[in-house]
PDB file of C-alpha atoms in Angstrom:
ATOM      1  CA  LEU A   1       0.000   0.000   0.000  1.00 51.00           C
ATOM      2  CA  VAL A   2       1.251   3.494  -0.761  1.00 58.00           C
ATOM      3  CA  ILE A   3       0.264   6.898   0.567  1.00 66.00           C
ATOM      4  CA  ARG A   4      -1.200   8.921  -2.287  1.00 67.00           C
ATOM      5  CA  ASP A   5       1.502  11.607  -2.072  1.00 72.00           C
ATOM      6  CA  GLY A   6       4.325   9.455  -0.707  1.00 75.00           C
ATOM      7  CA  PRO A   7       7.713   8.745  -2.357  1.00 81.00           C
ATOM      8  CA  PRO A   8       6.582   5.773  -4.519  1.00 77.00           C
ATOM      9  CA  ALA A   9       3.621   7.752  -5.859  1.00 75.00           C
ATOM     10  CA  ALA A  10       5.840  10.753  -6.594  1.00 79.00           C
ATOM     11  CA  ALA A  11       8.478   8.631  -8.329  1.00 83.00           C
ATOM     12  CA  HIS A  12       6.025   6.474 -10.266  1.00 81.00           C
ATOM     13  CA  PRO A  13       2.677   8.240 -10.761  1.00 77.00           C
ATOM     14  CA  GLU A  14       1.968   5.767 -13.585  1.00 75.00           C
ATOM     15  CA  TRP A  15       1.682   3.014 -10.952  1.00 76.00           C
ATOM     16  CA  LEU A  16      -1.420   4.499  -9.293  1.00 74.00           C
ATOM     17  CA  LEU A  17      -4.864   3.061  -9.839  1.00 73.00           C
ATOM     18  CA  ARG A  18      -6.982   5.033 -12.323  1.00 71.00           C
ATOM     19  CA  ASP A  19     -10.641   5.262 -13.230  1.00 65.00           C
ATOM     20  CA  ARG A  20     -12.250   5.218 -16.670  1.00 62.00           C
ATOM     21  CA  GLU A  21     -11.358   8.890 -17.156  1.00 58.00           C
ATOM     22  CA  VAL A  22      -7.688   8.187 -16.242  1.00 61.00           C
ATOM     23  CA  ARG A  23      -8.108  10.070 -12.972  1.00 64.00           C
ATOM     24  CA  ARG A  24      -6.409   8.787  -9.822  1.00 64.00           C
ATOM     25  CA  VAL A  25      -8.653   6.634  -7.650  1.00 64.00           C
ATOM     26  CA  ASP A  26      -7.208   8.021  -4.446  1.00 55.00           C
ATOM     27  CA  GLU A  27     -10.009   8.860  -2.052  1.00 47.00           C
ATOM     28  CA  GLN A  28      -8.257   6.374   0.233  1.00 44.00           C
ATOM     29  CA  ASN A  29      -4.943   4.544   0.123  1.00 40.00           C
ATOM     30  CA  GLY A  30      -4.605   2.660  -3.154  1.00 42.00           C
ATOM     31  CA  ASP A  31      -3.453  -0.860  -3.915  1.00 44.00           C
ATOM     32  CA  GLY A  32      -0.754   0.491  -6.200  1.00 46.00           C
ATOM     33  CA  GLY A  33      -2.251  -0.838  -9.422  1.00 70.00           C
ATOM     34  CA  ALA A  34      -1.563  -4.570  -9.004  1.00 75.00           C
ATOM     35  CA  ALA A  35      -2.074  -5.179 -12.729  1.00 78.00           C
ATOM     36  CA  ILE A  36       1.308  -3.515 -13.396  1.00 83.00           C
ATOM     37  CA  PRO A  37       4.280  -5.946 -13.148  1.00 87.00           C
ATOM     38  CA  GLN A  38       6.617  -3.386 -11.559  1.00 87.00           C
ATOM     39  CA  VAL A  39       4.016  -2.697  -8.885  1.00 86.00           C
ATOM     40  CA  ARG A  40       3.699  -6.384  -8.048  1.00 89.00           C
ATOM     41  CA  GLU A  41       7.482  -6.610  -7.740  1.00 92.00           C
ATOM     42  CA  PHE A  42       7.549  -3.553  -5.458  1.00 90.00           C
ATOM     43  CA  ILE A  43       4.785  -4.877  -3.189  1.00 90.00           C
ATOM     44  CA  SER A  44       6.363  -8.339  -3.036  1.00 94.00           C
ATOM     45  CA  ARG A  45       9.687  -6.822  -1.949  1.00 94.00           C
ATOM     46  CA  CYS A  46       7.928  -4.826   0.790  1.00 93.00           C
ATOM     47  CA  VAL A  47       6.180  -7.920   2.158  1.00 95.00           C
ATOM     48  CA  ALA A  48       9.382  -9.974   1.974  1.00 96.00           C
ATOM     49  CA  THR A  49      11.206  -7.268   3.943  1.00 96.00           C
ATOM     50  CA  ILE A  50       8.560  -7.385   6.682  1.00 95.00           C
ATOM     51  CA  ALA A  51       8.212 -11.163   6.909  1.00 95.00           C
ATOM     52  CA  ALA A  52      11.701 -12.461   6.023  1.00 95.00           C
ATOM     53  CA  ASP A  53      14.193  -9.666   6.753  1.00 96.00           C
ATOM     54  CA  TRP A  54      12.496  -8.155   9.807  1.00 96.00           C
ATOM     55  CA  GLY A  55      11.027 -11.426  11.062  1.00 94.00           C
ATOM     56  CA  PHE A  56       7.445 -10.356  11.735  1.00 94.00           C
ATOM     57  CA  GLU A  57       5.175 -13.390  12.150  1.00 92.00           C
ATOM     58  CA  GLY A  58       1.887 -11.629  11.425  1.00 90.00           C
ATOM     59  CA  ILE A  59       0.500  -9.105   8.945  1.00 90.00           C
ATOM     60  CA  LYS A  60      -2.797  -7.263   8.884  1.00 84.00           C
ATOM     61  CA  LEU A  61      -3.910  -5.799   5.568  1.00 82.00           C
ATOM     62  CA  ASP A  62      -6.259  -2.989   6.446  1.00 74.00           C
ATOM     63  CA  PHE A  63      -8.541  -1.002   4.160  1.00 69.00           C
ATOM     64  CA  ILE A  64      -7.702  -2.628   0.845  1.00 70.00           C
ATOM     65  CA  THR A  65     -11.115  -3.962  -0.153  1.00 63.00           C
ATOM     66  CA  TYR A  66     -12.371  -0.522  -1.164  1.00 63.00           C
ATOM     67  CA  MET A  67      -9.572   0.068  -3.640  1.00 68.00           C
ATOM     68  CA  PHE A  68      -9.923  -3.261  -5.383  1.00 76.00           C
ATOM     69  CA  ASP A  69     -13.711  -3.007  -5.504  1.00 74.00           C
ATOM     70  CA  HIS A  70     -14.044   0.678  -6.389  1.00 73.00           C
ATOM     71  CA  PRO A  71     -16.776   0.796  -9.083  1.00 73.00           C
ATOM     72  CA  GLU A  72     -14.733   3.160 -11.282  1.00 73.00           C
ATOM     73  CA  ALA A  73     -11.380   1.347 -11.061  1.00 74.00           C
ATOM     74  CA  VAL A  74      -9.793   0.205 -14.329  1.00 75.00           C
ATOM     75  CA  PHE A  75      -6.896  -2.249 -14.359  1.00 79.00           C
ATOM     76  CA  ARG A  76      -4.844  -1.022 -17.301  1.00 74.00           C
ATOM     77  CA  ASN A  77      -3.136  -4.339 -18.062  1.00 78.00           C
ATOM     78  CA  GLY A  78      -6.304  -6.391 -17.817  1.00 80.00           C
ATOM     79  CA  GLY A  79      -7.551  -8.750 -15.155  1.00 81.00           C
ATOM     80  CA  THR A  80     -10.306  -8.251 -12.614  1.00 82.00           C
ATOM     81  CA  ASN A  81     -10.533  -6.975  -9.072  1.00 80.00           C
ATOM     82  CA  VAL A  82     -11.080 -10.526  -7.815  1.00 81.00           C
ATOM     83  CA  ALA A  83      -8.014 -11.871  -9.623  1.00 85.00           C
ATOM     84  CA  TRP A  84      -5.650  -9.129  -8.439  1.00 86.00           C
ATOM     85  CA  LYS A  85      -6.929  -9.248  -4.881  1.00 85.00           C
ATOM     86  CA  HIS A  86      -6.356 -13.009  -4.963  1.00 86.00           C
ATOM     87  CA  TRP A  87      -2.789 -12.396  -6.158  1.00 89.00           C
ATOM     88  CA  LEU A  88      -2.060  -9.988  -3.298  1.00 89.00           C
ATOM     89  CA  LEU A  89      -3.513 -12.187  -0.554  1.00 89.00           C
ATOM     90  CA  SER A  90      -1.871 -15.347  -1.882  1.00 91.00           C
ATOM     91  CA  MET A  91       1.490 -13.586  -2.085  1.00 94.00           C
ATOM     92  CA  VAL A  92       1.247 -12.420   1.548  1.00 94.00           C
ATOM     93  CA  ARG A  93       0.152 -15.883   2.684  1.00 93.00           C
ATOM     94  CA  GLU A  94       3.152 -17.479   0.994  1.00 94.00           C
ATOM     95  CA  ALA A  95       5.549 -14.911   2.457  1.00 95.00           C
ATOM     96  CA  LEU A  96       4.280 -15.541   5.993  1.00 95.00           C
ATOM     97  CA  GLY A  97       4.467 -19.300   5.640  1.00 94.00           C
ATOM     98  CA  PRO A  98       2.038 -21.853   7.080  1.00 90.00           C
ATOM     99  CA  HIS A  99       2.479 -20.707  10.690  1.00 90.00           C
ATOM    100  CA  GLY A 100       2.241 -16.947  10.191  1.00 92.00           C
ATOM    101  CA  TYR A 101      -0.879 -15.041  11.247  1.00 87.00           C
ATOM    102  CA  PHE A 102      -2.662 -13.203   8.437  1.00 87.00           C
ATOM    103  CA  VAL A 103      -5.549 -10.808   9.140  1.00 80.00           C
ATOM    104  CA  HIS A 104      -7.667  -9.158   6.441  1.00 79.00           C
ATOM    105  CA  GLY A 105      -9.274  -5.881   7.530  1.00 72.00           C
ATOM    106  CA  VAL A 106     -12.407  -4.366   5.983  1.00 62.00           C
ATOM    107  CA  GLY A 107     -13.499  -7.598   4.386  1.00 55.00           C
ATOM    108  CA  ALA A 108     -16.237  -9.536   6.095  1.00 50.00           C
ATOM    109  CA  PRO A 109     -18.665  -6.592   6.499  1.00 47.00           C
ATOM    110  CA  MET A 110     -18.341  -5.926   2.765  1.00 52.00           C
ATOM    111  CA  GLY A 111     -19.772  -9.361   1.970  1.00 53.00           C
ATOM    112  CA  ASP A 112     -16.620 -10.553   0.175  1.00 59.00           C
ATOM    113  CA  PRO A 113     -17.109 -14.301  -0.484  1.00 57.00           C
ATOM    114  CA  PHE A 114     -13.578 -15.024  -1.720  1.00 61.00           C
ATOM    115  CA  LEU A 115     -11.442 -14.259   1.321  1.00 63.00           C
ATOM    116  CA  ALA A 116     -11.715 -17.711   2.869  1.00 64.00           C
ATOM    117  CA  ILE A 117      -9.845 -19.333  -0.023  1.00 73.00           C
ATOM    118  CA  ASP A 118      -6.916 -16.921   0.162  1.00 75.00           C
ATOM    119  CA  GLY A 119      -5.340 -18.178   3.356  1.00 80.00           C
ATOM    120  CA  CYS A 120      -6.427 -15.513   5.836  1.00 81.00           C
ATOM    121  CA  ASN A 121      -6.565 -16.592   9.468  1.00 78.00           C
ATOM    122  CA  ALA A 122      -9.065 -13.957  10.515  1.00 73.00           C
ATOM    123  CA  PHE A 123     -11.183 -11.167   9.058  1.00 71.00           C
ATOM    124  CA  GLY A 124     -11.964  -7.654  10.254  1.00 69.00           C
ATOM    125  CA  VAL A 125     -15.539  -7.091  11.340  1.00 66.00           C
ATOM    126  CA  GLY A 126     -16.702  -3.667  12.397  1.00 67.00           C
ATOM    127  CA  TYR A 127     -16.400   0.076  11.929  1.00 71.00           C
ATOM    128  CA  ASP A 128     -13.287   1.970  13.027  1.00 72.00           C
ATOM    129  CA  ILE A 129     -13.420   3.481  16.497  1.00 75.00           C
ATOM    130  CA  GLY A 130     -11.772   6.662  15.235  1.00 69.00           C
ATOM    131  CA  SER A 131     -10.660   9.055  17.954  1.00 68.00           C
ATOM    132  CA  GLY A 132     -12.498   7.115  20.635  1.00 73.00           C
ATOM    133  CA  GLU A 133     -15.404   9.315  21.719  1.00 82.00           C
ATOM    134  CA  TRP A 134     -18.597   7.577  22.797  1.00 90.00           C
ATOM    135  CA  PRO A 135     -20.491   8.036  19.477  1.00 90.00           C
ATOM    136  CA  PHE A 136     -17.651   6.250  17.666  1.00 86.00           C
ATOM    137  CA  HIS A 137     -17.827   3.419  20.193  1.00 88.00           C
ATOM    138  CA  VAL A 138     -21.582   2.999  19.678  1.00 91.00           C
ATOM    139  CA  ARG A 139     -21.246   3.034  15.886  1.00 87.00           C
ATOM    140  CA  ASN A 140     -18.394   0.525  16.042  1.00 83.00           C
ATOM    141  CA  CYS A 141     -20.328  -1.889  18.256  1.00 87.00           C
ATOM    142  CA  ALA A 142     -23.424  -1.751  16.045  1.00 86.00           C
ATOM    143  CA  TRP A 143     -21.535  -3.666  13.321  1.00 79.00           C
ATOM    144  CA  VAL A 144     -20.447  -6.732  15.206  1.00 80.00           C
ATOM    145  CA  LEU A 145     -23.449  -8.573  16.678  1.00 82.00           C
ATOM    146  CA  PRO A 146     -23.906 -11.254  13.960  1.00 77.00           C
ATOM    147  CA  ALA A 147     -20.198 -12.082  13.810  1.00 75.00           C
ATOM    148  CA  ALA A 148     -19.800 -12.010  17.594  1.00 79.00           C
ATOM    149  CA  LEU A 149     -22.076 -15.044  17.893  1.00 80.00           C
ATOM    150  CA  ALA A 150     -19.757 -17.168  15.696  1.00 73.00           C
ATOM    151  CA  VAL A 151     -17.757 -19.701  17.686  1.00 68.00           C
ATOM    152  CA  GLY A 152     -14.033 -20.159  17.210  1.00 61.00           C
ATOM    153  CA  ARG A 153     -10.746 -18.437  17.904  1.00 55.00           C
ATOM    154  CA  ALA A 154      -9.681 -18.156  14.249  1.00 50.00           C
ATOM    155  CA  THR A 155     -12.929 -17.117  12.580  1.00 48.00           C
ATOM    156  CA  TRP A 156     -13.505 -13.428  13.208  1.00 50.00           C
ATOM    157  CA  PHE A 157     -11.321 -10.558  14.251  1.00 50.00           C
ATOM    158  CA  LEU A 158     -13.823  -8.164  15.749  1.00 57.00           C
ATOM    159  CA  HIS A 159     -12.766  -4.660  14.910  1.00 56.00           C
ATOM    160  CA  ALA A 160     -12.757  -3.293  18.452  1.00 54.00           C
ATOM    161  CA  ASP A 161      -9.741  -1.311  17.200  1.00 63.00           C
ATOM    162  CA  SER A 162      -9.151   0.566  20.452  1.00 71.00           C
ATOM    163  CA  CYS A 163     -10.103   0.096  24.090  1.00 77.00           C
ATOM    164  CA  MET A 164     -10.447   3.830  24.621  1.00 69.00           C
ATOM    165  CA  GLY A 165      -7.083   4.262  26.264  1.00 67.00           C
ATOM    166  CA  ARG A 166      -6.907   8.046  26.042  1.00 75.00           C
ATOM    167  CA  PRO A 167      -6.741   9.403  29.614  1.00 80.00           C
ATOM    168  CA  GLU A 168      -9.333  12.144  29.062  1.00 84.00           C
ATOM    169  CA  ILE A 169     -12.091   9.584  28.350  1.00 87.00           C
ATOM    170  CA  PRO A 170     -14.255   9.016  31.470  1.00 91.00           C
ATOM    171  CA  GLU A 171     -13.652   5.750  33.290  1.00 92.00           C
ATOM    172  CA  THR A 172     -17.282   4.655  32.908  1.00 95.00           C
ATOM    173  CA  GLU A 173     -17.053   4.921  29.120  1.00 94.00           C
ATOM    174  CA  ARG A 174     -13.569   3.424  28.934  1.00 90.00           C
ATOM    175  CA  ARG A 175     -14.582   0.392  31.000  1.00 93.00           C
ATOM    176  CA  SER A 176     -17.763  -0.087  28.964  1.00 94.00           C
ATOM    177  CA  ARG A 177     -15.617  -0.149  25.844  1.00 90.00           C
ATOM    178  CA  CYS A 178     -13.203  -2.635  27.384  1.00 89.00           C
ATOM    179  CA  ALA A 179     -16.068  -4.837  28.589  1.00 92.00           C
ATOM    180  CA  PHE A 180     -17.671  -4.986  25.149  1.00 91.00           C
ATOM    181  CA  ALA A 181     -14.346  -5.811  23.482  1.00 86.00           C
ATOM    182  CA  TYR A 182     -13.765  -8.547  26.046  1.00 88.00           C
ATOM    183  CA  MET A 183     -17.225 -10.083  25.722  1.00 89.00           C
ATOM    184  CA  THR A 184     -17.186 -10.136  21.922  1.00 84.00           C
ATOM    185  CA  GLY A 185     -13.625 -11.403  21.565  1.00 77.00           C
ATOM    186  CA  GLY A 186     -12.446  -8.170  20.011  1.00 66.00           C
ATOM    187  CA  VAL A 187      -8.806  -7.208  19.727  1.00 67.00           C
ATOM    188  CA  LEU A 188      -7.545  -5.574  22.910  1.00 71.00           C
ATOM    189  CA  GLU A 189      -5.823  -2.540  21.435  1.00 72.00           C
ATOM    190  CA  PHE A 190      -5.086   0.418  23.690  1.00 70.00           C
ATOM    191  CA  SER A 191      -4.931   3.866  22.140  1.00 65.00           C
ATOM    192  CA  GLY A 192      -3.136   6.910  23.431  1.00 66.00           C
ATOM    193  CA  PRO A 193       0.135   7.347  25.357  1.00 71.00           C
ATOM    194  CA  VAL A 194       0.234   4.613  27.983  1.00 74.00           C
ATOM    195  CA  GLU A 195       2.616   6.607  30.184  1.00 80.00           C
ATOM    196  CA  THR A 196      -0.104   9.220  30.846  1.00 82.00           C
ATOM    197  CA  MET A 197      -2.747   6.750  32.041  1.00 83.00           C
ATOM    198  CA  ASP A 198      -3.660   6.565  35.712  1.00 86.00           C
ATOM    199  CA  PRO A 199      -3.024   3.409  37.794  1.00 89.00           C
ATOM    200  CA  ARG A 200      -6.683   2.339  37.596  1.00 89.00           C
ATOM    201  CA  ALA A 201      -6.561   2.251  33.796  1.00 87.00           C
ATOM    202  CA  ILE A 202      -3.294   0.299  33.819  1.00 88.00           C
ATOM    203  CA  GLU A 203      -4.807  -2.219  36.252  1.00 90.00           C
ATOM    204  CA  ASP A 204      -7.892  -2.584  34.025  1.00 89.00           C
ATOM    205  CA  TYR A 205      -5.690  -3.411  31.051  1.00 86.00           C
ATOM    206  CA  ARG A 206      -3.722  -5.890  33.155  1.00 88.00           C
ATOM    207  CA  LEU A 207      -6.961  -7.691  34.037  1.00 88.00           C
ATOM    208  CA  LEU A 208      -8.017  -7.808  30.394  1.00 86.00           C
ATOM    209  CA  SER A 209      -4.629  -9.049  29.219  1.00 84.00           C
ATOM    210  CA  ALA A 210      -4.710 -11.883  31.752  1.00 84.00           C
ATOM    211  CA  ARG A 211      -7.965 -13.147  30.239  1.00 83.00           C
ATOM    212  CA  CYS A 212      -7.150 -13.151  26.484  1.00 76.00           C
ATOM    213  CA  ASP A 213      -8.522 -16.631  25.814  1.00 73.00           C
ATOM    214  CA  GLN A 214     -11.795 -15.981  24.063  1.00 64.00           C
ATOM    215  CA  GLY A 215     -13.340 -18.053  21.295  1.00 64.00           C
ATOM    216  CA  ALA A 216     -16.030 -19.961  23.159  1.00 77.00           C
ATOM    217  CA  GLU A 217     -19.789 -19.626  22.703  1.00 85.00           C
ATOM    218  CA  LEU A 218     -21.323 -16.165  23.059  1.00 88.00           C
ATOM    219  CA  LEU A 219     -25.055 -15.808  23.739  1.00 91.00           C
ATOM    220  CA  CYS A 220     -27.244 -12.743  23.265  1.00 93.00           C
ATOM    221  CA  PRO A 221     -30.513 -13.155  25.220  1.00 91.00           C
ATOM    222  CA  ASP A 222     -31.511  -9.605  24.234  1.00 92.00           C
ATOM    223  CA  GLU A 223     -33.839 -10.433  21.338  1.00 91.00           C
ATOM    224  CA  ALA A 224     -34.644  -6.754  20.766  1.00 92.00           C
ATOM    225  CA  ALA A 225     -31.090  -6.273  19.469  1.00 93.00           C
ATOM    226  CA  PHE A 226     -31.959  -8.431  16.463  1.00 92.00           C
ATOM    227  CA  TYR A 227     -35.069  -6.443  15.524  1.00 93.00           C
ATOM    228  CA  GLY A 228     -34.030  -2.835  16.120  1.00 89.00           C
ATOM    229  CA  LEU A 229     -30.745  -1.177  16.967  1.00 89.00           C
ATOM    230  CA  PRO A 230     -28.118  -3.964  16.964  1.00 92.00           C
ATOM    231  CA  LEU A 231     -26.756  -2.878  20.341  1.00 95.00           C
ATOM    232  CA  PRO A 232     -27.163  -5.779  22.796  1.00 95.00           C
ATOM    233  CA  THR A 233     -27.889  -4.954  26.421  1.00 96.00           C
ATOM    234  CA  ILE A 234     -27.127  -8.547  27.508  1.00 95.00           C
ATOM    235  CA  LEU A 235     -24.240 -10.792  26.437  1.00 94.00           C
ATOM    236  CA  ILE A 236     -23.227 -14.081  28.064  1.00 93.00           C
ATOM    237  CA  ARG A 237     -20.025 -15.986  27.278  1.00 91.00           C
ATOM    238  CA  ARG A 238     -19.634 -19.657  28.164  1.00 90.00           C
ATOM    239  CA  HIS A 239     -15.945 -20.235  28.785  1.00 89.00           C
ATOM    240  CA  SER A 240     -14.699 -23.374  27.084  1.00 86.00           C
ATOM    241  CA  ALA A 241     -13.242 -26.272  29.032  1.00 86.00           C
ATOM    242  CA  GLY A 242      -9.491 -26.015  29.340  1.00 84.00           C
ATOM    243  CA  SER A 243      -9.406 -22.277  28.729  1.00 84.00           C
ATOM    244  CA  ARG A 244      -7.387 -20.019  30.999  1.00 84.00           C
ATOM    245  CA  THR A 245     -10.538 -18.426  32.389  1.00 88.00           C
ATOM    246  CA  ARG A 246     -12.160 -21.794  33.095  1.00 90.00           C
ATOM    247  CA  ARG A 247      -9.047 -22.847  34.998  1.00 89.00           C
ATOM    248  CA  LEU A 248      -9.587 -19.789  37.187  1.00 89.00           C
ATOM    249  CA  GLY A 249     -12.881 -21.372  38.278  1.00 91.00           C
ATOM    250  CA  ILE A 250     -15.126 -19.187  36.091  1.00 92.00           C
ATOM    251  CA  SER A 251     -17.767 -20.889  33.957  1.00 91.00           C
ATOM    252  CA  HIS A 252     -19.502 -17.849  32.392  1.00 92.00           C
ATOM    253  CA  THR A 253     -19.086 -14.106  32.135  1.00 93.00           C
ATOM    254  CA  ILE A 254     -22.165 -11.867  31.884  1.00 94.00           C
ATOM    255  CA  GLY A 255     -22.059  -8.407  30.347  1.00 96.00           C
ATOM    256  CA  LEU A 256     -24.918  -5.926  30.827  1.00 97.00           C
ATOM    257  CA  PHE A 257     -24.690  -2.706  28.815  1.00 97.00           C
ATOM    258  CA  ASN A 258     -26.402   0.689  28.890  1.00 98.00           C
ATOM    259  CA  TRP A 259     -26.021   2.491  25.553  1.00 97.00           C
ATOM    260  CA  TRP A 260     -27.995   5.553  26.613  1.00 96.00           C
ATOM    261  CA  ASP A 261     -27.381   8.840  28.415  1.00 97.00           C
ATOM    262  CA  ALA A 262     -29.750   8.045  31.293  1.00 97.00           C
ATOM    263  CA  PRO A 263     -29.684   5.274  33.939  1.00 97.00           C
ATOM    264  CA  GLN A 264     -31.236   1.988  32.821  1.00 96.00           C
ATOM    265  CA  ALA A 265     -32.324  -1.104  34.768  1.00 94.00           C
ATOM    266  CA  THR A 266     -31.306  -4.330  33.012  1.00 92.00           C
ATOM    267  CA  ALA A 267     -32.332  -7.848  34.028  1.00 90.00           C
ATOM    268  CA  VAL A 268     -31.412 -11.312  32.793  1.00 89.00           C
ATOM    269  CA  SER A 269     -32.750 -14.734  33.786  1.00 86.00           C
ATOM    270  CA  LEU A 270     -29.987 -17.125  34.817  1.00 82.00           C
ATOM    271  CA  ALA A 271     -32.142 -20.270  34.796  1.00 80.00           C
ATOM    272  CA  PRO A 272     -31.459 -21.161  31.104  1.00 78.00           C
ATOM    273  CA  LEU A 273     -27.748 -21.324  31.888  1.00 76.00           C
ATOM    274  CA  GLY A 274     -28.230 -24.244  34.258  1.00 75.00           C
ATOM    275  CA  LEU A 275     -26.325 -22.541  37.044  1.00 72.00           C
ATOM    276  CA  GLY A 276     -26.472 -23.461  40.677  1.00 64.00           C
ATOM    277  CA  GLN A 277     -29.053 -21.813  42.921  1.00 71.00           C
ATOM    278  CA  PRO A 278     -28.150 -19.263  43.896  1.00 75.00           C
ATOM    279  CA  PRO A 279     -25.271 -18.751  41.455  1.00 82.00           C
ATOM    280  CA  ARG A 280     -22.029 -17.341  42.798  1.00 87.00           C
ATOM    281  CA  LEU A 281     -21.253 -14.079  41.019  1.00 91.00           C
ATOM    282  CA  ARG A 282     -18.181 -11.868  41.176  1.00 94.00           C
ATOM    283  CA  ASP A 283     -17.589  -8.394  39.743  1.00 96.00           C
ATOM    284  CA  PHE A 284     -14.937  -8.552  37.009  1.00 95.00           C
ATOM    285  CA  TRP A 285     -13.328  -5.229  37.890  1.00 94.00           C
ATOM    286  CA  SER A 286     -13.426  -5.175  41.688  1.00 93.00           C
ATOM    287  CA  GLY A 287     -13.447  -8.888  42.482  1.00 93.00           C
ATOM    288  CA  GLY A 288     -16.295  -8.321  44.937  1.00 94.00           C
ATOM    289  CA  ASP A 289     -19.271 -10.666  45.381  1.00 92.00           C
ATOM    290  CA  VAL A 290     -22.569  -9.854  43.649  1.00 89.00           C
ATOM    291  CA  GLU A 291     -25.980 -11.160  44.660  1.00 84.00           C
ATOM    292  CA  ALA A 292     -28.644 -12.473  42.303  1.00 80.00           C
ATOM    293  CA  THR A 293     -32.344 -12.407  43.185  1.00 74.00           C
ATOM    294  CA  GLY A 294     -33.608 -15.958  42.726  1.00 73.00           C
ATOM    295  CA  ASP A 295     -32.742 -16.950  39.181  1.00 78.00           C
ATOM    296  CA  ALA A 296     -32.636 -13.328  38.003  1.00 82.00           C
ATOM    297  CA  LEU A 297     -29.843 -10.796  37.880  1.00 87.00           C
ATOM    298  CA  VAL A 298     -31.010  -7.173  38.017  1.00 90.00           C
ATOM    299  CA  ARG A 299     -28.644  -4.224  37.826  1.00 92.00           C
ATOM    300  CA  LEU A 300     -29.206  -0.478  37.614  1.00 95.00           C
ATOM    301  CA  LEU A 301     -26.602   0.755  35.157  1.00 97.00           C
ATOM    302  CA  PRO A 302     -25.385   4.353  35.101  1.00 97.00           C
ATOM    303  CA  PRO A 303     -25.454   6.391  31.877  1.00 98.00           C
ATOM    304  CA  ARG A 304     -23.129   4.762  29.318  1.00 97.00           C
ATOM    305  CA  GLY A 305     -22.282   2.219  31.988  1.00 97.00           C
ATOM    306  CA  HIS A 306     -22.197  -1.555  32.238  1.00 97.00           C
ATOM    307  CA  ALA A 307     -21.808  -4.504  34.587  1.00 97.00           C
ATOM    308  CA  LEU A 308     -19.280  -7.272  33.889  1.00 96.00           C
ATOM    309  CA  LEU A 309     -19.821 -10.291  36.124  1.00 95.00           C
ATOM    310  CA  ASP A 310     -18.093 -13.661  36.380  1.00 94.00           C
ATOM    311  CA  VAL A 311     -20.082 -16.782  37.293  1.00 92.00           C
ATOM    312  CA  LEU A 312     -18.017 -19.045  39.524  1.00 91.00           C
ATOM    313  CA  ALA A 313     -18.096 -22.739  38.702  1.00 82.00           C
TER     314      ALA A 313
END
């Protein structure tokens, strides 16, 4: 990938992707015109430098789907968008080798049916978090519900993109973001300068990092999320046998979320989970005990707040 006004583009403007009117297709970063042999050689050398010379074991290709699938793009030496995208992905897969980790960003939400045959280990699902304010968080989370319910560690790469690490973001919002990323198996990526974060934020990230073993079944008892705004107020993860979290004596984790700017009461029935009566619950963040009323868990959530609770086995 090249920046539209970077050195390769300045030295070789004839390499850039063009439309039918021979104008640059450069609303976003371009693929460099893969139909041109010199471009393919340049890209291959870049990938070889990263994987072989520098020794990186994983590569994420982000934001390339748009430039291959742009409706006005014309590949001057022939071929189709599908063929040249297949060339790029296959080349990266070969450079990484069979044990490298290859992530394709901006793919699954676009409905691309060909990515699975190109050797990707995981696919990006979701909208970028941007600068991290609450509206970006809500928009990001609204993309991921269908994919979040898929089971498996190597199927989806939920585009959590950032756990709201900037110190000026309120703790309630930051923790809600972290809780949603944790429950959905999203990437735990922390934005902002870590050295400016307070000790509570650092401890939160330590807790999250100690529990990076997702991939088990995720349930969404909030049926309204499937018929209106796709923002679930209830998520339940069953931790798989043998996982790090299960070895800590935790069978499930329950996430309750308030997406609104006013307090909300949220309740979930625990009976369908087959838990003991009464179930033993512990707050994820504080480690304190939490009581359930009969087979129901009821929590009053603050504006933009959440509850993240572990069920002890």
